[in-house]
Coordinates of C-alpha atoms and ligand atoms in Angstrom, one line a residue:
X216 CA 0.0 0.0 0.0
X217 CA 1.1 3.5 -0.7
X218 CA 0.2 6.6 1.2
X219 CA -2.5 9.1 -0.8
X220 CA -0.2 11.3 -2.5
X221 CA 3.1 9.7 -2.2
X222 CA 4.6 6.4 -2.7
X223 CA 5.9 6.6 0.6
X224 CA 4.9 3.5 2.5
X225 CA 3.2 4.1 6.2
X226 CA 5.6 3.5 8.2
X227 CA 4.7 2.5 11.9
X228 CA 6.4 1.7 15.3
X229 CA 5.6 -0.8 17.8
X230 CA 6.4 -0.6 21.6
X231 CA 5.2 -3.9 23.6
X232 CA 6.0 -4.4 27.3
X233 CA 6.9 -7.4 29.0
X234 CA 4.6 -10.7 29.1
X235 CA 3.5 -12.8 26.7
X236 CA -0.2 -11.4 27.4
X237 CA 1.4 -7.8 26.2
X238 CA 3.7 -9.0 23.4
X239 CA 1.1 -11.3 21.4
X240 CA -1.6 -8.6 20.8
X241 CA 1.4 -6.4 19.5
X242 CA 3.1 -9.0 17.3
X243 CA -0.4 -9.8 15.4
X244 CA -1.4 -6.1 14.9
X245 CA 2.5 -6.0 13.7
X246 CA 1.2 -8.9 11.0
X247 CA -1.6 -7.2 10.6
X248 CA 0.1 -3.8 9.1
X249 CA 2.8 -6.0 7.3
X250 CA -0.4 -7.3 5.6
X251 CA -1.5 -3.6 4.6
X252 CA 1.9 -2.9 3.1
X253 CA 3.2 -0.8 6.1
X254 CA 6.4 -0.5 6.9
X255 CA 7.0 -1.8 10.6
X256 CA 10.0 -1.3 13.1
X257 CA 9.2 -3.4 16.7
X258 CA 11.3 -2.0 19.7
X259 CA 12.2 -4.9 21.3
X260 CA 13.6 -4.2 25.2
X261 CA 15.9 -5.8 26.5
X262 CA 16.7 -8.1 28.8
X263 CA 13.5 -10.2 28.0
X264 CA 11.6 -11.4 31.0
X265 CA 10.7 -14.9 29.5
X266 CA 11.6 -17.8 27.1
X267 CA 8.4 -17.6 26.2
X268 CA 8.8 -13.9 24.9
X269 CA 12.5 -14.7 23.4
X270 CA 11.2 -17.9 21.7
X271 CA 8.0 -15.8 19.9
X272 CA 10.1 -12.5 19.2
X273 CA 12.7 -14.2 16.9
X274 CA 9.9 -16.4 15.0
X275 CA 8.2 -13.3 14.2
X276 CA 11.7 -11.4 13.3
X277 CA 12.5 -14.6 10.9
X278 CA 9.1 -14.9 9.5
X279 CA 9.2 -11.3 8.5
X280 CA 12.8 -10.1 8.0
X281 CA 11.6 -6.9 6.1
X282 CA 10.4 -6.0 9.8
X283 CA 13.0 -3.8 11.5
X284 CA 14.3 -4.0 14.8
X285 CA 15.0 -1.7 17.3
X286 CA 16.8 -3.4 20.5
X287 CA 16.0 -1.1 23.5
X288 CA 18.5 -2.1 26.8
X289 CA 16.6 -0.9 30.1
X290 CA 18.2 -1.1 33.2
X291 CA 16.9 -3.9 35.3
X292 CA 15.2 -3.3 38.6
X293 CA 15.2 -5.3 41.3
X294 CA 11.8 -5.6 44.1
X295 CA 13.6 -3.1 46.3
X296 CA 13.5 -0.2 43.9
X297 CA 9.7 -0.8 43.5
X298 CA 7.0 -1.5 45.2
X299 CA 6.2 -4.8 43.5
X300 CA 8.0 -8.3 43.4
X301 CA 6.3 -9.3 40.1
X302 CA 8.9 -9.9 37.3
X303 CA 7.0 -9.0 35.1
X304 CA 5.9 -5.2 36.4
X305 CA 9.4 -4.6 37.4
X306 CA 10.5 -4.7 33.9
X307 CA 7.0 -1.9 32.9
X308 CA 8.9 0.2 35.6
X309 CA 12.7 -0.5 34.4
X310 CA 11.3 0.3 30.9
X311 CA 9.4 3.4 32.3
X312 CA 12.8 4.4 34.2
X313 CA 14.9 4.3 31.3
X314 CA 11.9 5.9 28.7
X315 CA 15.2 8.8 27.7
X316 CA 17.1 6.6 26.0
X317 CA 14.3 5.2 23.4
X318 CA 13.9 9.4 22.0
X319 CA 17.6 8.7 20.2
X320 CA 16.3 5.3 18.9
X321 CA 13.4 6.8 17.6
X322 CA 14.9 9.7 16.0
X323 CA 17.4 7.4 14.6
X324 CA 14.4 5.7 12.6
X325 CA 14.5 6.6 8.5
X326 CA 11.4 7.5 7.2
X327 CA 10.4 8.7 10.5
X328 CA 7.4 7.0 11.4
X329 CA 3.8 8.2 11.2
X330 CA 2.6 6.9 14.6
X331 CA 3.8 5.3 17.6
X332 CA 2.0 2.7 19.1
X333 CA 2.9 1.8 22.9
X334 CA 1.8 -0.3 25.5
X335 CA -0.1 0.6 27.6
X336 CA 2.0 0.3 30.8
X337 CA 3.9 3.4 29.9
X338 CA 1.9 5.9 28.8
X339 CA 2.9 9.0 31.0
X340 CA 6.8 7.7 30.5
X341 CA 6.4 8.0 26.3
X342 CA 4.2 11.0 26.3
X343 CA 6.9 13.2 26.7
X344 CA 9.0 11.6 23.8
X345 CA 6.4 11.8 21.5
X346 CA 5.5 15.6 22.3
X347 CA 8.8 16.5 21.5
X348 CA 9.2 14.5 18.7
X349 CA 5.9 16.0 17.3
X350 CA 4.7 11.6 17.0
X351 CA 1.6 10.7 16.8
X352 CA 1.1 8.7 20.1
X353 CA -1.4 5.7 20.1
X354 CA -1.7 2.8 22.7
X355 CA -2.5 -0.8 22.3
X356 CA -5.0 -1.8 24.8
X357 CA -4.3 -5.6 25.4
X358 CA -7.6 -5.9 27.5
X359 CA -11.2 -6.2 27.5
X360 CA -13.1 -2.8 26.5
X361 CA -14.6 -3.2 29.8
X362 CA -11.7 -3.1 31.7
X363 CA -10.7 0.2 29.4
X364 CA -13.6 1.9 30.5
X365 CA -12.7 0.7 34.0
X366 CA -9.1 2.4 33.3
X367 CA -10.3 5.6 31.9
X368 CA -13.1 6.5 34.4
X369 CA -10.5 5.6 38.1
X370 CA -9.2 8.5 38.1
X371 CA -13.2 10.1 37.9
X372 CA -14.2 7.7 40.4
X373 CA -11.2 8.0 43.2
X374 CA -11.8 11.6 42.5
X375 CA -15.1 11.9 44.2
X376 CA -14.1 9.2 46.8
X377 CA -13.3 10.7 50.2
X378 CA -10.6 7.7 50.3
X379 CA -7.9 9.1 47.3
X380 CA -6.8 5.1 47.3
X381 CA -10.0 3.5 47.1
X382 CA -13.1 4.0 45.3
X383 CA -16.7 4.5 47.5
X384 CA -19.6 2.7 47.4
X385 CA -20.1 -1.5 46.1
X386 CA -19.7 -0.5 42.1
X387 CA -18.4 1.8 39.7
X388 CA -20.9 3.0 37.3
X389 CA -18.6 3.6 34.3
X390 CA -21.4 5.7 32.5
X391 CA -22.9 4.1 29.6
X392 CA -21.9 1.0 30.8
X393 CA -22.7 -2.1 32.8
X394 CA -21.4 -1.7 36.8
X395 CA -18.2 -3.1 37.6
X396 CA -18.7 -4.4 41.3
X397 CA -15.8 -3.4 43.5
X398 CA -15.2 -7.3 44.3
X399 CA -13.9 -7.2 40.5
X400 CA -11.4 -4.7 40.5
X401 CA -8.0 -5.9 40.3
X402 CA -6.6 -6.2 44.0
X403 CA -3.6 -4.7 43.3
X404 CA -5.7 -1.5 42.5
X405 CA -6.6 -1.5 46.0
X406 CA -3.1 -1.9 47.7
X407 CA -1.9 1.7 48.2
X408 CA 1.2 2.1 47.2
X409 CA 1.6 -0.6 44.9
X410 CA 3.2 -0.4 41.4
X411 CA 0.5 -1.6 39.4
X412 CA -2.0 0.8 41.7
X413 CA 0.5 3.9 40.7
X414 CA 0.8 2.9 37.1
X415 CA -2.9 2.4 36.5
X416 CA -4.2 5.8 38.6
X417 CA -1.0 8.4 37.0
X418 CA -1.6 6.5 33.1
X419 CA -5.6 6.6 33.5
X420 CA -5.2 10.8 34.4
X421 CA -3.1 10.8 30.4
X422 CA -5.6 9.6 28.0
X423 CA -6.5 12.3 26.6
X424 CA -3.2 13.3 25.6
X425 CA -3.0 10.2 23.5
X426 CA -3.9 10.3 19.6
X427 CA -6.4 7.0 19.6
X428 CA -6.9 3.7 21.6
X429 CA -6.3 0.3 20.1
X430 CA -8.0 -2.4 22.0
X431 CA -8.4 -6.5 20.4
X432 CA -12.0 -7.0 20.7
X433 CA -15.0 -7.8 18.9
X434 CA -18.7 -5.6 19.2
X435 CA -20.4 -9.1 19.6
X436 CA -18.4 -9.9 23.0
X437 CA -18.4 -6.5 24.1
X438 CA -21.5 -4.1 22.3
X439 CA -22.8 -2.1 25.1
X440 CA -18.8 -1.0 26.4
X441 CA -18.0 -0.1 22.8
X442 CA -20.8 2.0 22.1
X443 CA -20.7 3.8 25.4
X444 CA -17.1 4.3 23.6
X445 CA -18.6 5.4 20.1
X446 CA -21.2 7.9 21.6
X447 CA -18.3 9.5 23.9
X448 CA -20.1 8.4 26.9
X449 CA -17.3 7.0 29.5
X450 CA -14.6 10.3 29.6
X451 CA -15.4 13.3 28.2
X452 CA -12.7 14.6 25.2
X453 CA -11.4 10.7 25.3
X454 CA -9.0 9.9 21.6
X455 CA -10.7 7.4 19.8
X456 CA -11.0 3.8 20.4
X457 CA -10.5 1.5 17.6
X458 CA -12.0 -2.5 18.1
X459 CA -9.6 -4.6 16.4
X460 CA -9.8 -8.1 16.3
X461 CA -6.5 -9.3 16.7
X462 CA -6.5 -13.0 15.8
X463 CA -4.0 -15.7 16.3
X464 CA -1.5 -15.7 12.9
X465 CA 0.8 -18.5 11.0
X466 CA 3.7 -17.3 12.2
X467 CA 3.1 -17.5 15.9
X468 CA 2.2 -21.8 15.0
X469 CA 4.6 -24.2 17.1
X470 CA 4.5 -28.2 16.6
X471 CA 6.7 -29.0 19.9
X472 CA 4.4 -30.1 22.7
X473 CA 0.9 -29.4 21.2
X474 CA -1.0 -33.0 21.3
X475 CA -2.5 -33.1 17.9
X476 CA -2.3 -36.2 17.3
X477 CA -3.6 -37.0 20.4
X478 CA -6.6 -34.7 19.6
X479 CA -7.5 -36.7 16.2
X480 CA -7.9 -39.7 18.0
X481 CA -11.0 -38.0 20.2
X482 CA -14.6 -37.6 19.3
X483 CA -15.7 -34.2 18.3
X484 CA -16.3 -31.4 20.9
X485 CA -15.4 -34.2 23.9
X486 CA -12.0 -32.5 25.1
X487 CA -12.0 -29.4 27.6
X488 CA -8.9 -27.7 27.7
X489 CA -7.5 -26.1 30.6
X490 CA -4.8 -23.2 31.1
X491 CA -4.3 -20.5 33.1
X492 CA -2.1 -18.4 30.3
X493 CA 1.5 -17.3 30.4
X494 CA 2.3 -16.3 33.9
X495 CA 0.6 -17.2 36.2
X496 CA 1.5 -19.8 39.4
X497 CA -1.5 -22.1 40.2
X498 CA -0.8 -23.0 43.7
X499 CA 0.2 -27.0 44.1
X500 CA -2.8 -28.1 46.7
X501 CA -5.2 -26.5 43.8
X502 CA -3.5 -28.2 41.4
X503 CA -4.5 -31.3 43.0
X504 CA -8.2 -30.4 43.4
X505 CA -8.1 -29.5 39.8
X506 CA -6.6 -32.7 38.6
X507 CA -9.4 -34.9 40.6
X508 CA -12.1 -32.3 39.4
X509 CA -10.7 -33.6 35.7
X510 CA -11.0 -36.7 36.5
X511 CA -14.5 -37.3 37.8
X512 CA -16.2 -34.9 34.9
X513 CA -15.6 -37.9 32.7
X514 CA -14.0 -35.7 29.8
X515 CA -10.9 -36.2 28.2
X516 CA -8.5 -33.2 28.5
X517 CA -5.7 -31.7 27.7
X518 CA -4.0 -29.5 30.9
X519 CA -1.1 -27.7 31.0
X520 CA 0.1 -27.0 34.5
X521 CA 2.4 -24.1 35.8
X522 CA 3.5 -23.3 38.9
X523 CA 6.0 -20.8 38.4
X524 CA 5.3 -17.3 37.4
X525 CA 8.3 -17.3 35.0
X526 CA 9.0 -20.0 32.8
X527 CA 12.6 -19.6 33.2
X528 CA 12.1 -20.8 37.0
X529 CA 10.2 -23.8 35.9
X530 CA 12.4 -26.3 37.2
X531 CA 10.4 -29.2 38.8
X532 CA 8.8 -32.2 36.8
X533 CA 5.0 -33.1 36.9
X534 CA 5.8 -36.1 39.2
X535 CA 7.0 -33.7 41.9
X536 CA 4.4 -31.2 41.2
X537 CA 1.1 -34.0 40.9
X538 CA 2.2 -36.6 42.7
X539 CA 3.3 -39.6 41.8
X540 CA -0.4 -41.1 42.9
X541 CA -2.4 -38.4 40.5
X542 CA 0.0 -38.7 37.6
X543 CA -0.9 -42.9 37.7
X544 CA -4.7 -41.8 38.0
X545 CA -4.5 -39.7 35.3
X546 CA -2.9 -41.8 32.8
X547 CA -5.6 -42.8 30.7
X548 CA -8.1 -40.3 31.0
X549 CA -6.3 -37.2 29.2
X550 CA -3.0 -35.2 29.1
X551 CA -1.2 -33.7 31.4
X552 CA 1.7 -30.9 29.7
X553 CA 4.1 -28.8 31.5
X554 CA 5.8 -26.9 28.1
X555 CA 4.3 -24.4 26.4
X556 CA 1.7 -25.5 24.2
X557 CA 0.3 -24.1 20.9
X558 CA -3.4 -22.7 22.2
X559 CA -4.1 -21.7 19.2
X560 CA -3.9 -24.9 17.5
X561 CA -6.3 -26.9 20.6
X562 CA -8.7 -24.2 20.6
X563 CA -9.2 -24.5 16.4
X564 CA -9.1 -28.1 17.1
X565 CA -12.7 -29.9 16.1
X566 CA -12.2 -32.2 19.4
X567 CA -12.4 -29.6 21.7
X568 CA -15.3 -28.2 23.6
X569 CA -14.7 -26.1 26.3
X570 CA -11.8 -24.3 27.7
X571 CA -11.0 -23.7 31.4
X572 CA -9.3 -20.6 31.5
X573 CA -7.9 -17.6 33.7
X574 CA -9.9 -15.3 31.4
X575 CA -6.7 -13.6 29.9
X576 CA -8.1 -11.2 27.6
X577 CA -6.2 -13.1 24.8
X578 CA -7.3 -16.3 25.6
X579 CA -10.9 -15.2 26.0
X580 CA -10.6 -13.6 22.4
X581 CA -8.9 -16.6 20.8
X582 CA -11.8 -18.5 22.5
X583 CA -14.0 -16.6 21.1
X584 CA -12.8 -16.7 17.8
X585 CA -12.5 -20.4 17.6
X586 CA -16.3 -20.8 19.1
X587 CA -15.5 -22.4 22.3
X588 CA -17.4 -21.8 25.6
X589 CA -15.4 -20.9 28.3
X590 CA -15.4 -22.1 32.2
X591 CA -14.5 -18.7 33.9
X592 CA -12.0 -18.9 36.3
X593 CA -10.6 -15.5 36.9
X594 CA -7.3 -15.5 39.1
X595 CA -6.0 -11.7 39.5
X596 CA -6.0 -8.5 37.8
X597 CA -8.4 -7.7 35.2
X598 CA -9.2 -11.3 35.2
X599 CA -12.9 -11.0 36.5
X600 CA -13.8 -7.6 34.8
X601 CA -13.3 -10.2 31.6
X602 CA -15.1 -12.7 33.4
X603 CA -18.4 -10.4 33.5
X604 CA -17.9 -10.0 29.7
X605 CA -17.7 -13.7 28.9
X606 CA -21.0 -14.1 31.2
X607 CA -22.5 -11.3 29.6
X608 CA -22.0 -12.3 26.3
X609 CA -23.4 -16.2 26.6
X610 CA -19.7 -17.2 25.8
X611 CA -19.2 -19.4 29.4
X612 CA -20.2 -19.7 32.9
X613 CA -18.6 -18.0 35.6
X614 CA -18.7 -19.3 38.7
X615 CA -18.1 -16.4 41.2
X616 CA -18.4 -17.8 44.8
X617 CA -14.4 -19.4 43.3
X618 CA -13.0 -15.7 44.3
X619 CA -9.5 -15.0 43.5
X620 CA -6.5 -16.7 43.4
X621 CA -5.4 -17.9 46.6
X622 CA -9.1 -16.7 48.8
X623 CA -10.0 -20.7 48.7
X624 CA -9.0 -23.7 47.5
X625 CA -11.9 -25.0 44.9
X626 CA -12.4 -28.6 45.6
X627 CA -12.4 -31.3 43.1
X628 CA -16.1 -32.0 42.7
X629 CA -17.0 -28.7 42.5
X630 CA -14.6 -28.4 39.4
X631 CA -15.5 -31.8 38.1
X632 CA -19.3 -30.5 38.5
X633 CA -18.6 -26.7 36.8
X634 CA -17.0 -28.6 33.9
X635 CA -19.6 -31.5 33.5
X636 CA -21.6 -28.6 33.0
X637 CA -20.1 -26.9 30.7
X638 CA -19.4 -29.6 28.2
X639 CA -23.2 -30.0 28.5
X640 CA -24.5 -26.9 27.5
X641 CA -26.1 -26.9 24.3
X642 CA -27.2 -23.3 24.7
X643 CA -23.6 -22.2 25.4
X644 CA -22.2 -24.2 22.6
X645 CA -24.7 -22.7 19.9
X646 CA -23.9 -19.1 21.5
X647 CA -20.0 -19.8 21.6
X648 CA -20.8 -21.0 17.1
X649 CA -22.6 -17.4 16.8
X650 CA -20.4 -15.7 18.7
X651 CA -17.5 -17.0 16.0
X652 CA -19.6 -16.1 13.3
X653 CA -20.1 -12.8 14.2
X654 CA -16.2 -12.4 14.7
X655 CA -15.1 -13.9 11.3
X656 CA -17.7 -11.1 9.8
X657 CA -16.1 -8.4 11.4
X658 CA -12.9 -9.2 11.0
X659 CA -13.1 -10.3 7.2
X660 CA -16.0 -7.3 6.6
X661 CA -17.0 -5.5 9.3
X662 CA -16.5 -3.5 12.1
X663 CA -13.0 -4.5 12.9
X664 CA -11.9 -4.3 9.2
X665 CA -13.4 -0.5 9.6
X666 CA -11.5 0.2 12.5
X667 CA -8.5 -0.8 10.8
X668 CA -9.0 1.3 7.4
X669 CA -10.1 3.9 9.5
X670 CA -6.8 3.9 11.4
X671 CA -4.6 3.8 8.2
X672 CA -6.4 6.5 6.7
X673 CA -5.6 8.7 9.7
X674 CA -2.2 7.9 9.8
X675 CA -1.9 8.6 5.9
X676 CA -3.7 12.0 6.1
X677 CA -1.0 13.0 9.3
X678 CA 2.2 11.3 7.5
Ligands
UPG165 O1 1.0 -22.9 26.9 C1 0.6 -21.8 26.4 C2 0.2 -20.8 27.3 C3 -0.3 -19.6 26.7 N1 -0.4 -19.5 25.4 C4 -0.8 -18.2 24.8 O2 -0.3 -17.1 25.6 C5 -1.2 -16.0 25.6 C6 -1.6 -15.8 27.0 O3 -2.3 -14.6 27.1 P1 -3.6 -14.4 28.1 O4 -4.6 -15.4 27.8 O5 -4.0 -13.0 27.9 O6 -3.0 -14.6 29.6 P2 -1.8 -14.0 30.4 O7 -0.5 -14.5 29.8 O8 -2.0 -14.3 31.8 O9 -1.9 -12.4 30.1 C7 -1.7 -11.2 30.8 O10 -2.0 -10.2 29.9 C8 -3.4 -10.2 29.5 C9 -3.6 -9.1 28.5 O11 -3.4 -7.8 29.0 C10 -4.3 -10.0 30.7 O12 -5.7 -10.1 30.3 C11 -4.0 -11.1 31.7 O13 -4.8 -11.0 32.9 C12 -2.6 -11.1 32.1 O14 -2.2 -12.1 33.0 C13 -2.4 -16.5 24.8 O15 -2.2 -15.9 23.5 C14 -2.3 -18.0 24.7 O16 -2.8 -18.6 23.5 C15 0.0 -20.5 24.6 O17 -0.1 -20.4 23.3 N2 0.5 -21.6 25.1

């Protein structure tokens, strides 16, 4: 594609943070431009946090070697010089911390690019980069809308609170939306003090110094949120938001661990597939109530277990984390992985059924892409504003009385019930197939296309 005028290409940078939650979303909008004839230069920082990350950045950078890279070195931070031990949001700080030395790097870039479009961890760090390098400034939202709306109206909603830390009242009305019960905001939002609390309340005040909002969704999960969005409802003088759907591509496809043979050998729609995303630690006694709620809901599965937060720490084998007594149990009723496994490919998979899931917003979308009802099972962060929007939608169950991470332990019969019942539901499997539908249509012609041309167009008219 060439811009109106010119035969200049668009030319358009990427900034993703750490986690594979952050990275994914940015790598498939990256595929996404490449596949509108932009030009695209990913700044990649470094050190990486995961294998995970490493393993996915240099199949994207050999799949598309006409992508340029910019390698941006941060200075590491350690717990003490934050207020978080979470590998993870240590490295949004140490890339916030060390925001001066990516102006150079940009400058450096030849055509200069039309946009910028950042994570959404650093927005008040990059804001004064882009001023000064006159850059259009957009973020990538790797959320729900719901949680955006939740992001954009805090700082309205600590505002009026007599508490500055902690919103009053049982609910935030985010207007033109559905409530979000307190009970669903991220904890962390509530710790005073803590680094994702100071991230999210400074970055929520910036919006509206931002050029437009990117967020990987579709209108049929999330119609209400997005039109509060469309009829300026939520913030007043709030950029645009633009509802991409961000879909799994070739490049991210990996054979390694991913069962598939396995999968041919099962009957249609029987397996559930359970996962709790890219970093996050599902404590060991749950992991045993999960593995005998498995077993007694008499479907074959697939289950990949973590227990470490990082995948580099991920030192012990399943033996030691099961038991040798589950592991024998659970021979011949499904499998159990520990490596990384291509979701993708199970979810697309005709033997699958139903998904247990965190309710990462990338999970919940490739769900949703792939028609398969989803078993809520939020753990932290925004993980049960998304759970409201896979209830919402007919796309799962959520069973809310499970709480966070860590507040009980959910016994085995209670999962093996939950899932019995999800794998039953014909209503939730034909609302899952329409749910699809309506995602293909906007992604091959409809709204999401429209978002997209609309946001190429912009960046045409300001390049
Ligand atoms: O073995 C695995 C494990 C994960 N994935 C993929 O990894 C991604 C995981 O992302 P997500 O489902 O969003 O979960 P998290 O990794 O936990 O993502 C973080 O980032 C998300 C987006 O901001 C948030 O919604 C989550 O709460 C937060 O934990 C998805 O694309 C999965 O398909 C695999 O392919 N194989």
């Amino acid at each position: 594609m060439t811009s109106s005028g010119s035969d200049r290409r668009l030319h358009v940078a990427l900034l993703p943070s750490a986690g594979m939650g952050h990275l994914t979303p940015f790598l498939r909008l990256a595929a996404s431009l490449l596949n509108h004839g932009c030009q695209v230069t990913l700044i990649t920082t470094h050190p990486i946090v995961s294998k995970a990350e490493t393993t996915l950045i240099s199949t994207f950078l050999a799949t598309f070697p006409q992508v340029k890279e910019l390698q941006f070195h941060v200075q590491p931070l350690g717990p003490s010089d934050a207020n978080s031990t979470d590998p993870f949001f240590l490295q949004w700080e140490a890339i916030r911390r060390s925001i001066h030395l990516l102006s150079p790097l940009l400058s450096s870039l030849s055509p200069p690019p039309s946009a910028l479009v950042a994570d959404v961890s650093l927005i008040s760090a990059v804001i004064p980069i882009t001023t000064s390098l006159k850059l259009p400034h957009y973020i990538l939202f790797t959320s729900s809308a719901r949680m955006f709306s939740l992001f954009a109206y805090y700082p309205t909603v600590l505002s009026a609170s007599s508490d500055a830390s902690s919103p009053s009242g049982d609910s935030i009305a985010v207007p033109g939306g559905i409530p979000i019960p307190k009970s669903s905001i991220p904890p962390l939002l509530l710790k005073p003090g803590s680094l994702f609390a100071s991230i999210f309340t400074e970055d929520g005040k910036k919006l509206k110094s931002l050029d437009g909002i990117l967020i990987n969704t579709f209108e049929s999960l999330e119609p209400e949120t997005l039109n509060a969005f469309k009829g300026g409802k939520v913030v007043d003088g709030l950029p645009n938001v633009y509802p991409l759907g961000l879909v799994p591509c070739d490049f991210e496809k990996r054979a390694g661990n991913t069962p598939l043979k396995w999968l041919e050998d099962q009957p249609t729609r029987s397996v559930v597939y359970v996962s709790f995303g890219s970093r996050f630690a599902v404590s060991r006694e749950q992991i045993k109530e999960i593995g005998k709620g498995l077993m007694s809901s008499g479907s074959p599965f697939i289950w990949v277990v973590k227990d470490k937060k990082v995948d580099k720490d991920d030192g012990d084998s399943l033996d030691k984390i099961l038991g040798d007594e589950l592991v024998e149990k659970i021979k011949n009723k499904g499998l159990v992985v520990k490596e990384w496994v291509d979701q993708e490919q199970i979810l697309g998979h005709k033997a699958v059924g139903g998904f247990v899931s965190h309710c990462g917003w990338n999970s919940v979308v490739e769900a949703a892409w792939h028609g398969v009802p989803l078993l809520a099972w939020p753990q932290f962060g925004d993980q049960k504003v998304n759970a409201h929007v896979i209830e919402s939608s007919g796309l799962g169950l959520w069973p809310k009385s499970w709480g966070w991470a860590g507040e009980v332990v959910v016994k085995g019969e209670e999962v093996g019930a939950r899932i019995e019942e999800l794998m039953g539901s014909e209503s939730l499997k034909l609302q899952a197939a329409h749910i699809r539908e309506e995602a293909r249509k906007a992604v091959v012609d409809g709204s999401c296309k429209d978002a997209m041309k609309q946001l190429l167009e912009m960046w045409k008219n300001d390049s």
